[in-house]
PDB file of C-alpha atoms in Angstrom:
ATOM      1  CA  MET A  59     -10.926 201.692 -28.524  1.00  0.00           C
ATOM      2  CA  LYS A  60     -12.900 204.011 -30.796  1.00  0.00           C
ATOM      3  CA  LYS A  61      -9.847 206.243 -30.965  1.00  0.00           C
ATOM      4  CA  ILE A  62      -7.650 203.373 -32.121  1.00  0.00           C
ATOM      5  CA  VAL A  63     -10.135 202.422 -34.878  1.00  0.00           C
ATOM      6  CA  LYS A  64     -10.271 206.027 -36.127  1.00  0.00           C
ATOM      7  CA  ILE A  65      -6.484 206.203 -36.240  1.00  0.00           C
ATOM      8  CA  LEU A  66      -6.343 202.973 -38.281  1.00  0.00           C
ATOM      9  CA  PHE A  67      -8.905 204.240 -40.784  1.00  0.00           C
ATOM     10  CA  ALA A  68      -7.001 207.495 -41.185  1.00  0.00           C
ATOM     11  CA  THR A  69      -3.747 205.644 -41.799  1.00  0.00           C
ATOM     12  CA  VAL A  70      -5.313 203.443 -44.484  1.00  0.00           C
ATOM     13  CA  ALA A  71      -6.900 206.440 -46.203  1.00  0.00           C
ATOM     14  CA  VAL A  72      -3.582 208.304 -46.358  1.00  0.00           C
ATOM     15  CA  ALA A  73      -1.861 205.227 -47.776  1.00  0.00           C
ATOM     16  CA  MET A  74      -4.523 204.911 -50.482  1.00  0.00           C
ATOM     17  CA  ILE A  75      -4.115 208.549 -51.460  1.00  0.00           C
ATOM     18  CA  PHE A  76      -0.359 208.193 -51.862  1.00  0.00           C
ATOM     19  CA  THR A  77      -0.782 204.993 -53.840  1.00  0.00           C
ATOM     20  CA  ALA A  78      -3.303 206.626 -56.187  1.00  0.00           C
ATOM     21  CA  CYS A  79      -0.992 209.533 -56.821  1.00  0.00           C
ATOM     22  CA  LYS A  80       2.067 207.420 -57.668  1.00  0.00           C
ATOM     23  CA  LYS A  81       3.230 208.139 -61.263  1.00  0.00           C
ATOM     24  CA  GLU A  82       3.546 205.160 -63.627  1.00  0.00           C
ATOM     25  CA  GLY A  83       6.271 204.931 -66.305  1.00  0.00           C
ATOM     26  CA  ASP A  84       5.517 205.694 -69.968  1.00  0.00           C
ATOM     27  CA  LEU A  85       3.367 203.079 -71.733  1.00  0.00           C
ATOM     28  CA  PRO A  86       5.132 201.223 -74.604  1.00  0.00           C
ATOM     29  CA  PHE A  87       4.679 202.851 -78.035  1.00  0.00           C
ATOM     30  CA  TYR A  88       4.576 200.691 -81.182  1.00  0.00           C
ATOM     31  CA  LYS A  89       5.478 202.886 -84.105  1.00  0.00           C
ATOM     32  CA  THR A  90       4.166 202.405 -87.596  1.00  0.00           C
ATOM     33  CA  GLY A  91       6.496 201.089 -90.273  1.00  0.00           C
ATOM     34  CA  ASN A  92       7.342 202.494 -93.662  1.00  0.00           C
ATOM     35  CA  GLY A  93       7.370 201.253 -97.225  1.00  0.00           C
ATOM     36  CA  THR A  94      10.038 198.894 -98.458  1.00  0.00           C
ATOM     37  CA  VAL A  95      12.354 199.521-101.406  1.00  0.00           C
ATOM     38  CA  LEU A  96      12.277 196.703-103.957  1.00  0.00           C
ATOM     39  CA  SER A  97      15.023 195.720-106.394  1.00  0.00           C
ATOM     40  CA  GLY A  98      15.564 192.835-108.826  1.00  0.00           C
ATOM     41  CA  SER A  99      18.721 190.904-109.627  1.00  0.00           C
ATOM     42  CA  VAL A 100      18.301 191.262-113.422  1.00  0.00           C
ATOM     43  CA  PRO A 101      16.140 193.425-115.713  1.00  0.00           C
ATOM     44  CA  SER A 102      15.372 190.584-118.136  1.00  0.00           C
ATOM     45  CA  VAL A 103      15.270 186.773-118.214  1.00  0.00           C
ATOM     46  CA  THR A 104      15.742 184.517-121.243  1.00  0.00           C
ATOM     47  CA  ALA A 105      16.304 180.983-120.024  1.00  0.00           C
ATOM     48  CA  PRO A 106      16.448 177.837-122.180  1.00  0.00           C
ATOM     49  CA  ILE A 107      14.520 174.770-121.133  1.00  0.00           C
ATOM     50  CA  ALA A 108      17.804 173.186-120.027  1.00  0.00           C
ATOM     51  CA  ASP A 109      17.950 175.817-117.249  1.00  0.00           C
ATOM     52  CA  SER A 110      14.329 175.362-116.128  1.00  0.00           C
ATOM     53  CA  SER A 111      15.311 174.330-112.583  1.00  0.00           C
ATOM     54  CA  LYS A 112      17.866 177.123-112.115  1.00  0.00           C
ATOM     55  CA  THR A 113      17.246 180.375-110.244  1.00  0.00           C
ATOM     56  CA  VAL A 114      16.955 183.177-112.809  1.00  0.00           C
ATOM     57  CA  LEU A 115      15.439 186.050-110.808  1.00  0.00           C
ATOM     58  CA  THR A 116      15.980 187.175-107.210  1.00  0.00           C
ATOM     59  CA  LEU A 117      13.972 189.971-105.570  1.00  0.00           C
ATOM     60  CA  ASN A 118      15.310 191.934-102.601  1.00  0.00           C
ATOM     61  CA  TRP A 119      13.686 194.582-100.421  1.00  0.00           C
ATOM     62  CA  THR A 120      14.446 196.668 -97.333  1.00  0.00           C
ATOM     63  CA  TRP A 121      12.987 196.255 -93.846  1.00  0.00           C
ATOM     64  CA  PRO A 122       9.764 198.218 -93.284  1.00  0.00           C
ATOM     65  CA  ASN A 123      10.881 199.071 -89.716  1.00  0.00           C
ATOM     66  CA  TYR A 124       7.881 197.616 -87.925  1.00  0.00           C
ATOM     67  CA  ALA A 125       8.124 197.503 -84.119  1.00  0.00           C
ATOM     68  CA  THR A 126       7.947 193.744 -83.866  1.00  0.00           C
ATOM     69  CA  ASP A 127      10.092 190.705 -84.352  1.00  0.00           C
ATOM     70  CA  SER A 128      10.957 190.040 -88.006  1.00  0.00           C
ATOM     71  CA  ALA A 129       9.134 186.696 -87.844  1.00  0.00           C
ATOM     72  CA  ASN A 130       5.883 188.669 -87.453  1.00  0.00           C
ATOM     73  CA  GLN A 131       6.444 190.784 -90.560  1.00  0.00           C
ATOM     74  CA  LYS A 132       4.732 189.608 -93.742  1.00  0.00           C
ATOM     75  CA  PHE A 133       5.603 190.327 -97.381  1.00  0.00           C
ATOM     76  CA  VAL A 134       3.324 189.604-100.336  1.00  0.00           C
ATOM     77  CA  ILE A 135       5.121 189.570-103.676  1.00  0.00           C
ATOM     78  CA  GLN A 136       2.794 190.425-106.576  1.00  0.00           C
ATOM     79  CA  ILE A 137       3.623 189.927-110.265  1.00  0.00           C
ATOM     80  CA  ASP A 138       1.368 190.794-113.193  1.00  0.00           C
ATOM     81  CA  SER A 139       1.547 191.630-116.883  1.00  0.00           C
ATOM     82  CA  VAL A 140       2.308 195.283-117.577  1.00  0.00           C
ATOM     83  CA  GLY A 141      -0.835 197.389-117.788  1.00  0.00           C
ATOM     84  CA  HIS A 142      -3.100 194.978-115.888  1.00  0.00           C
ATOM     85  CA  ASN A 143      -2.764 196.966-112.641  1.00  0.00           C
ATOM     86  CA  PHE A 144      -2.407 193.803-110.533  1.00  0.00           C
ATOM     87  CA  ALA A 145      -6.034 192.844-111.197  1.00  0.00           C
ATOM     88  CA  LYS A 146      -5.185 189.111-111.057  1.00  0.00           C
ATOM     89  CA  PRO A 147      -1.545 188.927-110.020  1.00  0.00           C
ATOM     90  CA  ALA A 148       0.544 185.892-109.282  1.00  0.00           C
ATOM     91  CA  THR A 149       1.429 186.081-105.574  1.00  0.00           C
ATOM     92  CA  ARG A 150       3.922 184.652-103.142  1.00  0.00           C
ATOM     93  CA  VAL A 151       3.826 185.199 -99.361  1.00  0.00           C
ATOM     94  CA  VAL A 152       6.972 185.136 -97.212  1.00  0.00           C
ATOM     95  CA  LYS A 153       7.629 186.125 -93.598  1.00  0.00           C
ATOM     96  CA  GLY A 154      10.653 187.488 -91.812  1.00  0.00           C
ATOM     97  CA  VAL A 155      12.958 187.597 -94.855  1.00  0.00           C
ATOM     98  CA  LEU A 156      14.117 190.269 -97.271  1.00  0.00           C
ATOM     99  CA  SER A 157      14.468 188.180-100.413  1.00  0.00           C
ATOM    100  CA  THR A 158      12.835 185.536-102.603  1.00  0.00           C
ATOM    101  CA  SER A 159      13.894 183.794-105.821  1.00  0.00           C
ATOM    102  CA  PHE A 160      12.207 182.263-108.867  1.00  0.00           C
ATOM    103  CA  THR A 161      13.342 179.459-111.147  1.00  0.00           C
ATOM    104  CA  ALA A 162      12.899 179.594-114.910  1.00  0.00           C
ATOM    105  CA  LYS A 163      10.123 177.011-114.661  1.00  0.00           C
ATOM    106  CA  GLU A 164       8.229 179.039-112.061  1.00  0.00           C
ATOM    107  CA  LEU A 165       8.354 182.162-114.233  1.00  0.00           C
ATOM    108  CA  ASN A 166       7.416 180.125-117.311  1.00  0.00           C
ATOM    109  CA  LEU A 167       4.266 178.736-115.682  1.00  0.00           C
ATOM    110  CA  MET A 168       3.415 182.182-114.358  1.00  0.00           C
ATOM    111  CA  LEU A 169       3.675 183.737-117.818  1.00  0.00           C
ATOM    112  CA  PHE A 170       1.493 181.108-119.426  1.00  0.00           C
ATOM    113  CA  GLY A 171      -1.073 181.813-116.729  1.00  0.00           C
ATOM    114  CA  PHE A 172      -1.059 185.387-118.042  1.00  0.00           C
ATOM    115  CA  ASN A 173      -1.586 184.021-121.598  1.00  0.00           C
ATOM    116  CA  ALA A 174       1.805 185.385-122.541  1.00  0.00           C
ATOM    117  CA  THR A 175       3.146 185.320-126.078  1.00  0.00           C
ATOM    118  CA  LYS A 176       5.545 182.425-126.461  1.00  0.00           C
ATOM    119  CA  SER A 177       9.209 182.830-127.346  1.00  0.00           C
ATOM    120  CA  VAL A 178       9.142 186.641-127.216  1.00  0.00           C
ATOM    121  CA  PRO A 179       9.871 189.036-124.321  1.00  0.00           C
ATOM    122  CA  ASN A 180       6.891 189.681-122.038  1.00  0.00           C
ATOM    123  CA  ASN A 181       7.026 192.659-119.651  1.00  0.00           C
ATOM    124  CA  LEU A 182       5.986 192.170-116.028  1.00  0.00           C
ATOM    125  CA  ASP A 183       5.225 194.556-113.161  1.00  0.00           C
ATOM    126  CA  VAL A 184       6.532 193.501-109.735  1.00  0.00           C
ATOM    127  CA  ARG A 185       5.868 194.941-106.277  1.00  0.00           C
ATOM    128  CA  VAL A 186       5.930 193.927-102.596  1.00  0.00           C
ATOM    129  CA  ILE A 187       3.228 194.670-100.028  1.00  0.00           C
ATOM    130  CA  SER A 188       4.506 194.636 -96.432  1.00  0.00           C
ATOM    131  CA  SER A 189       2.449 194.396 -93.251  1.00  0.00           C
ATOM    132  CA  TYR A 190       2.317 193.031 -89.763  1.00  0.00           C
ATOM    133  CA  ASP A 191       1.442 189.352 -89.609  1.00  0.00           C
ATOM    134  CA  ASN A 192      -2.223 190.304 -88.958  1.00  0.00           C
ATOM    135  CA  ASN A 193      -2.275 192.449 -92.149  1.00  0.00           C
ATOM    136  CA  ASN A 194      -2.179 195.738 -90.249  1.00  0.00           C
ATOM    137  CA  ASP A 195      -0.095 198.703 -91.417  1.00  0.00           C
ATOM    138  CA  LEU A 196       0.060 197.826 -95.132  1.00  0.00           C
ATOM    139  CA  TYR A 197       2.652 199.451 -97.379  1.00  0.00           C
ATOM    140  CA  GLN A 198       3.312 199.043-101.086  1.00  0.00           C
ATOM    141  CA  SER A 199       6.867 199.106-102.343  1.00  0.00           C
ATOM    142  CA  ASN A 200       8.091 200.818-105.459  1.00  0.00           C
ATOM    143  CA  LEU A 201       7.256 199.159-108.793  1.00  0.00           C
ATOM    144  CA  ILE A 202       9.936 197.436-110.864  1.00  0.00           C
ATOM    145  CA  LYS A 203       9.683 195.932-114.333  1.00  0.00           C
ATOM    146  CA  VAL A 204      11.178 192.651-115.504  1.00  0.00           C
ATOM    147  CA  SER A 205      11.142 191.299-119.068  1.00  0.00           C
ATOM    148  CA  VAL A 206      10.808 187.510-119.331  1.00  0.00           C
ATOM    149  CA  THR A 207      10.952 185.387-122.489  1.00  0.00           C
ATOM    150  CA  PRO A 208       9.218 182.049-121.854  1.00  0.00           C
ATOM    151  CA  TYR A 209      10.515 178.819-123.295  1.00  0.00           C
ATOM    152  CA  ILE A 210       8.329 176.197-124.977  1.00  0.00           C
ATOM    153  CA  ILE A 211       8.444 172.566-123.926  1.00  0.00           C
ATOM    154  CA  PRO A 212       9.353 171.011-127.293  1.00  0.00           C
ATOM    155  CA  VAL A 213       7.027 168.451-128.826  1.00  0.00           C
ATOM    156  CA  THR A 214       8.892 165.343-129.959  1.00  0.00           C
ATOM    157  CA  LEU A 215       7.233 163.108-132.523  1.00  0.00           C
ATOM    158  CA  ALA A 216       8.130 159.403-132.747  1.00  0.00           C
ATOM    159  CA  LEU A 217       6.923 156.831-135.272  1.00  0.00           C
ATOM    160  CA  ASN A 218       6.456 153.086-134.854  1.00  0.00           C
ATOM    161  CA  PRO A 219       7.723 151.372-136.944  1.00  0.00           C
ATOM    162  CA  VAL A 220      10.532 153.685-138.008  1.00  0.00           C
ATOM    163  CA  GLY A 221      11.804 151.800-141.063  1.00  0.00           C
ATOM    164  CA  PRO A 222      10.652 151.959-144.682  1.00  0.00           C
ATOM    165  CA  LEU A 223       7.073 150.818-145.206  1.00  0.00           C
ATOM    166  CA  THR A 224       5.891 148.707-148.115  1.00  0.00           C
ATOM    167  CA  LEU A 225       2.170 149.322-148.351  1.00  0.00           C
ATOM    168  CA  LEU A 226       0.131 146.401-149.690  1.00  0.00           C
ATOM    169  CA  MET A 227      -3.511 146.369-150.657  1.00  0.00           C
ATOM    170  CA  THR A 228      -3.931 142.985-148.987  1.00  0.00           C
ATOM    171  CA  ASN A 229      -3.167 144.742-145.653  1.00  0.00           C
ATOM    172  CA  ALA A 230      -5.327 147.796-146.363  1.00  0.00           C
ATOM    173  CA  THR A 231      -7.134 147.755-143.009  1.00  0.00           C
ATOM    174  CA  SER A 232      -4.043 147.009-140.911  1.00  0.00           C
ATOM    175  CA  THR A 233      -2.142 149.703-138.982  1.00  0.00           C
ATOM    176  CA  ALA A 234       0.743 151.042-141.055  1.00  0.00           C
ATOM    177  CA  VAL A 235       2.277 153.418-138.516  1.00  0.00           C
ATOM    178  CA  THR A 236       1.558 154.756-135.026  1.00  0.00           C
ATOM    179  CA  CYS A 237       2.477 158.341-134.099  1.00  0.00           C
ATOM    180  CA  ASN A 238       3.246 159.314-130.493  1.00  0.00           C
ATOM    181  CA  TRP A 239       4.309 162.639-128.976  1.00  0.00           C
ATOM    182  CA  ASN A 240       4.501 164.465-125.659  1.00  0.00           C
ATOM    183  CA  ALA A 241       2.343 167.312-124.374  1.00  0.00           C
ATOM    184  CA  THR A 242       3.489 170.911-124.319  1.00  0.00           C
ATOM    185  CA  GLN A 243       2.099 174.072-122.750  1.00  0.00           C
ATOM    186  CA  PHE A 244       1.720 177.727-123.602  1.00  0.00           C
ATOM    187  CA  GLY A 245      -0.997 180.229-122.807  1.00  0.00           C
ATOM    188  CA  ASP A 246      -3.902 179.612-120.445  1.00  0.00           C
ATOM    189  CA  GLN A 247      -5.982 177.551-122.891  1.00  0.00           C
ATOM    190  CA  SER A 248      -5.983 173.789-123.301  1.00  0.00           C
ATOM    191  CA  LEU A 249      -3.989 172.751-126.356  1.00  0.00           C
ATOM    192  CA  ASN A 250      -5.106 170.619-129.263  1.00  0.00           C
ATOM    193  CA  TYR A 251      -2.878 168.614-131.575  1.00  0.00           C
ATOM    194  CA  ALA A 252      -2.846 167.486-135.190  1.00  0.00           C
ATOM    195  CA  ILE A 253      -0.525 165.527-137.476  1.00  0.00           C
ATOM    196  CA  GLN A 254       0.626 167.188-140.699  1.00  0.00           C
ATOM    197  CA  ILE A 255       1.984 165.085-143.595  1.00  0.00           C
ATOM    198  CA  GLN A 256       3.611 166.337-146.776  1.00  0.00           C
ATOM    199  CA  LYS A 257       5.843 165.004-149.528  1.00  0.00           C
ATOM    200  CA  SER A 258       9.407 165.361-148.317  1.00  0.00           C
ATOM    201  CA  GLY A 259      11.068 168.592-149.354  1.00  0.00           C
ATOM    202  CA  GLY A 260       7.854 170.611-149.452  1.00  0.00           C
ATOM    203  CA  THR A 261       7.129 173.910-147.733  1.00  0.00           C
ATOM    204  CA  TRP A 262       4.159 172.652-145.658  1.00  0.00           C
ATOM    205  CA  THR A 263       1.657 174.213-148.037  1.00  0.00           C
ATOM    206  CA  ASN A 264       0.355 170.991-149.617  1.00  0.00           C
ATOM    207  CA  VAL A 265      -0.293 168.984-146.473  1.00  0.00           C
ATOM    208  CA  ASN A 266      -2.710 166.422-145.153  1.00  0.00           C
ATOM    209  CA  VAL A 267      -3.919 167.329-141.651  1.00  0.00           C
ATOM    210  CA  LYS A 268      -5.361 164.900-139.109  1.00  0.00           C
ATOM    211  CA  PRO A 269      -6.658 166.563-135.893  1.00  0.00           C
ATOM    212  CA  THR A 270      -6.374 164.456-132.722  1.00  0.00           C
ATOM    213  CA  GLY A 271      -7.887 166.827-130.143  1.00  0.00           C
ATOM    214  CA  THR A 272      -6.014 166.552-126.862  1.00  0.00           C
ATOM    215  CA  ALA A 273      -4.825 162.991-127.602  1.00  0.00           C
ATOM    216  CA  LEU A 274      -1.068 162.406-127.809  1.00  0.00           C
ATOM    217  CA  THR A 275      -1.219 159.489-130.230  1.00  0.00           C
ATOM    218  CA  THR A 276      -2.855 158.468-133.502  1.00  0.00           C
ATOM    219  CA  LYS A 277      -2.648 155.640-136.053  1.00  0.00           C
ATOM    220  CA  TYR A 278      -2.751 155.423-139.848  1.00  0.00           C
ATOM    221  CA  THR A 279      -3.991 152.335-141.665  1.00  0.00           C
ATOM    222  CA  VAL A 280      -2.223 151.066-144.776  1.00  0.00           C
ATOM    223  CA  SER A 281      -5.089 152.275-146.960  1.00  0.00           C
ATOM    224  CA  GLU A 282      -5.176 155.688-145.249  1.00  0.00           C
ATOM    225  CA  LEU A 283      -1.440 156.275-145.593  1.00  0.00           C
ATOM    226  CA  ASN A 284      -1.440 155.082-149.203  1.00  0.00           C
ATOM    227  CA  GLY A 285      -4.198 157.560-150.038  1.00  0.00           C
ATOM    228  CA  ILE A 286      -2.422 160.422-148.248  1.00  0.00           C
ATOM    229  CA  ALA A 287       0.782 159.680-150.174  1.00  0.00           C
ATOM    230  CA  SER A 288      -1.164 159.974-153.419  1.00  0.00           C
ATOM    231  CA  ILE A 289      -2.821 163.235-152.368  1.00  0.00           C
ATOM    232  CA  VAL A 290       0.455 164.951-151.378  1.00  0.00           C
ATOM    233  CA  GLY A 291       2.239 163.901-154.574  1.00  0.00           C
ATOM    234  CA  ILE A 292       3.681 160.381-154.349  1.00  0.00           C
ATOM    235  CA  PRO A 293       2.163 158.340-157.216  1.00  0.00           C
ATOM    236  CA  GLU A 294       0.899 154.776-156.883  1.00  0.00           C
ATOM    237  CA  ASN A 295       3.380 151.933-157.288  1.00  0.00           C
ATOM    238  CA  THR A 296       6.359 154.158-156.467  1.00  0.00           C
ATOM    239  CA  THR A 297       8.691 154.741-153.533  1.00  0.00           C
ATOM    240  CA  GLY A 298       8.776 158.188-151.957  1.00  0.00           C
ATOM    241  CA  ILE A 299       9.368 159.968-148.673  1.00  0.00           C
ATOM    242  CA  LEU A 300       6.744 161.520-146.431  1.00  0.00           C
ATOM    243  CA  ASP A 301       7.502 164.189-143.807  1.00  0.00           C
ATOM    244  CA  LEU A 302       5.390 164.153-140.641  1.00  0.00           C
ATOM    245  CA  ARG A 303       5.175 166.674-137.815  1.00  0.00           C
ATOM    246  CA  VAL A 304       2.852 167.604-134.941  1.00  0.00           C
ATOM    247  CA  ILE A 305       1.204 170.996-134.646  1.00  0.00           C
ATOM    248  CA  ALA A 306       0.096 172.124-131.167  1.00  0.00           C
ATOM    249  CA  TYR A 307      -2.399 174.973-131.156  1.00  0.00           C
ATOM    250  CA  GLN A 308      -4.986 176.876-129.142  1.00  0.00           C
ATOM    251  CA  GLY A 309      -8.724 176.729-129.787  1.00  0.00           C
ATOM    252  CA  THR A 310     -10.034 175.099-132.940  1.00  0.00           C
ATOM    253  CA  ASN A 311      -8.537 177.272-135.690  1.00  0.00           C
ATOM    254  CA  TYR A 312      -4.851 176.394-135.295  1.00  0.00           C
ATOM    255  CA  SER A 313      -4.233 179.627-133.386  1.00  0.00           C
ATOM    256  CA  ASN A 314      -0.778 180.446-132.017  1.00  0.00           C
ATOM    257  CA  PRO A 315       0.761 177.176-133.297  1.00  0.00           C
ATOM    258  CA  ALA A 316       3.914 175.391-132.169  1.00  0.00           C
ATOM    259  CA  TYR A 317       5.509 172.602-134.207  1.00  0.00           C
ATOM    260  CA  SER A 318       7.357 169.409-133.362  1.00  0.00           C
ATOM    261  CA  ASN A 319      10.411 167.927-134.980  1.00  0.00           C
ATOM    262  CA  VAL A 320       9.979 166.567-138.514  1.00  0.00           C
ATOM    263  CA  VAL A 321      10.173 162.791-138.977  1.00  0.00           C
ATOM    264  CA  SER A 322      10.651 161.308-142.454  1.00  0.00           C
ATOM    265  CA  GLN A 323       9.061 158.009-143.456  1.00  0.00           C
ATOM    266  CA  THR A 324       9.853 156.144-146.681  1.00  0.00           C
ATOM    267  CA  VAL A 325       6.834 154.426-148.226  1.00  0.00           C
ATOM    268  CA  THR A 326       6.292 152.235-151.243  1.00  0.00           C
ATOM    269  CA  THR A 327       2.743 152.720-152.419  1.00  0.00           C
ATOM    270  CA  TYR A 328       0.348 150.468-154.316  1.00  0.00           C
ATOM    271  CA  ARG A 329      -2.272 151.119-156.952  1.00  0.00           C
ATOM    272  CA  PRO A 330      -5.650 150.586-155.332  1.00  0.00           C
ATOM    273  CA  VAL A 331      -8.145 148.559-157.313  1.00  0.00           C
ATOM    274  CA  ILE A 332     -11.488 150.307-157.526  1.00  0.00           C
ATOM    275  CA  TYR A 333     -14.538 148.914-159.265  1.00  0.00           C
ATOM    276  CA  ALA A 334     -17.645 150.476-160.735  1.00  0.00           C
ATOM    277  CA  LEU A 335     -20.908 148.639-161.259  1.00  0.00           C
ATOM    278  CA  GLY A 336     -21.123 147.362-164.841  1.00  0.00           C
ATOM    279  CA  ASP A 337     -23.563 145.087-166.651  1.00  0.00           C
ATOM    280  CA  GLY A 338     -25.111 143.473-163.638  1.00  0.00           C
ATOM    281  CA  THR A 339     -28.011 141.131-164.289  1.00  0.00           C
ATOM    282  CA  THR A 340     -29.539 141.025-160.819  1.00  0.00           C
ATOM    283  CA  ALA A 341     -30.201 143.429-158.008  1.00  0.00           C
ATOM    284  CA  VAL A 342     -27.416 141.745-156.024  1.00  0.00           C
ATOM    285  CA  TRP A 343     -23.884 143.161-156.329  1.00  0.00           C
ATOM    286  CA  ASP A 344     -21.854 140.947-158.636  1.00  0.00           C
ATOM    287  CA  ASN A 345     -18.170 141.747-158.326  1.00  0.00           C
ATOM    288  CA  THR A 346     -17.395 139.557-161.363  1.00  0.00           C
ATOM    289  CA  ALA A 347     -19.406 141.944-163.512  1.00  0.00           C
ATOM    290  CA  ALA A 348     -17.792 145.087-162.076  1.00  0.00           C
ATOM    291  CA  ILE A 349     -15.549 147.299-164.178  1.00  0.00           C
ATOM    292  CA  GLN A 350     -12.125 148.230-162.847  1.00  0.00           C
ATOM    293  CA  MET A 351     -11.460 151.996-162.682  1.00  0.00           C
ATOM    294  CA  ASP A 352      -8.174 153.583-163.718  1.00  0.00           C
ATOM    295  CA  GLN A 353      -6.073 156.200-161.919  1.00  0.00           C
ATOM    296  CA  SER A 354      -6.434 159.601-163.593  1.00  0.00           C
ATOM    297  CA  SER A 355      -3.744 162.280-163.819  1.00  0.00           C
ATOM    298  CA  THR A 356      -5.170 163.772-160.625  1.00  0.00           C
ATOM    299  CA  PRO A 357      -4.051 161.954-157.464  1.00  0.00           C
ATOM    300  CA  GLY A 358      -6.946 160.195-155.760  1.00  0.00           C
ATOM    301  CA  VAL A 359      -9.274 160.448-158.784  1.00  0.00           C
ATOM    302  CA  PHE A 360     -10.232 157.305-160.721  1.00  0.00           C
ATOM    303  CA  VAL A 361     -12.116 157.019-164.008  1.00  0.00           C
ATOM    304  CA  ALA A 362     -13.855 154.305-166.044  1.00  0.00           C
ATOM    305  CA  THR A 363     -15.947 154.030-169.180  1.00  0.00           C
ATOM    306  CA  LEU A 364     -19.232 152.317-168.401  1.00  0.00           C
ATOM    307  CA  ASP A 365     -21.558 150.691-170.875  1.00  0.00           C
ATOM    308  CA  LEU A 366     -24.946 150.648-169.167  1.00  0.00           C
ATOM    309  CA  THR A 367     -27.292 148.308-171.008  1.00  0.00           C
ATOM    310  CA  ALA A 368     -30.922 149.340-170.992  1.00  0.00           C
ATOM    311  CA  GLU A 369     -32.874 148.242-167.923  1.00  0.00           C
ATOM    312  CA  LYS A 370     -29.699 147.073-166.206  1.00  0.00           C
ATOM    313  CA  SER A 371     -27.577 148.818-163.637  1.00  0.00           C
TER     314      SER A 371
END
């Protein structure tokens, strides 16, 4: 019996030795990838607002040859203004594809995020960073440059009412006209707006300016509009034409302005009646004793000759 047990142990030991010495096949090797080669469909983009929804730029790149399914390969597209070294780039992440496209609107918003100069070409740096899905084995592609000219969303001014206005002193505190317009966008700052009014045919040098902040509407009373007409060169008791437009600007000093369409408004003005205190007999204002002032040769300036009796005012 002891002999049989010894034989069994010996057999098992030999089998274990042979098993331990059996050679396994080569373990799988996952090679590293390589950098991609990036190219763009066009070197420059100048798209009108009418084409804002159209594709204007397509980027293509080569496979980085990672040892994994394409669905597990990640590509980060980075775009920044030239010279900024991708400090704060606009990014887009895609997986398993070799191409991505941008519409005119997407590029426009991107440029304004860079505080780009409106309506002129702005140069951009573009690159792709490839990696495995877990961000391992990163490679940067070559750098390409694309010039993009952003469009401006036009500001459209509308007046209500639109017809000729006869301004009457009896309606001095009533609303003469309401101005409405749409918002626009350029640069990375919030925009402010103002209404400019001039006598029609001018060069926008003698203008009345009414800031509205970020509001997209404002009103003028009859008295206010009558006074503005006088200041910009339309005399009292005459019919003339005013030009109105909106200025959109950055900050508070009318920086980097953009202008709306010009809307003309015909107005018939009135001569305001202004009184000065004359020979009053009591401390209470007595309009019957007031002296009417006359319009001088300077718009908005009135004069009167006052006879101030001693001890009266």
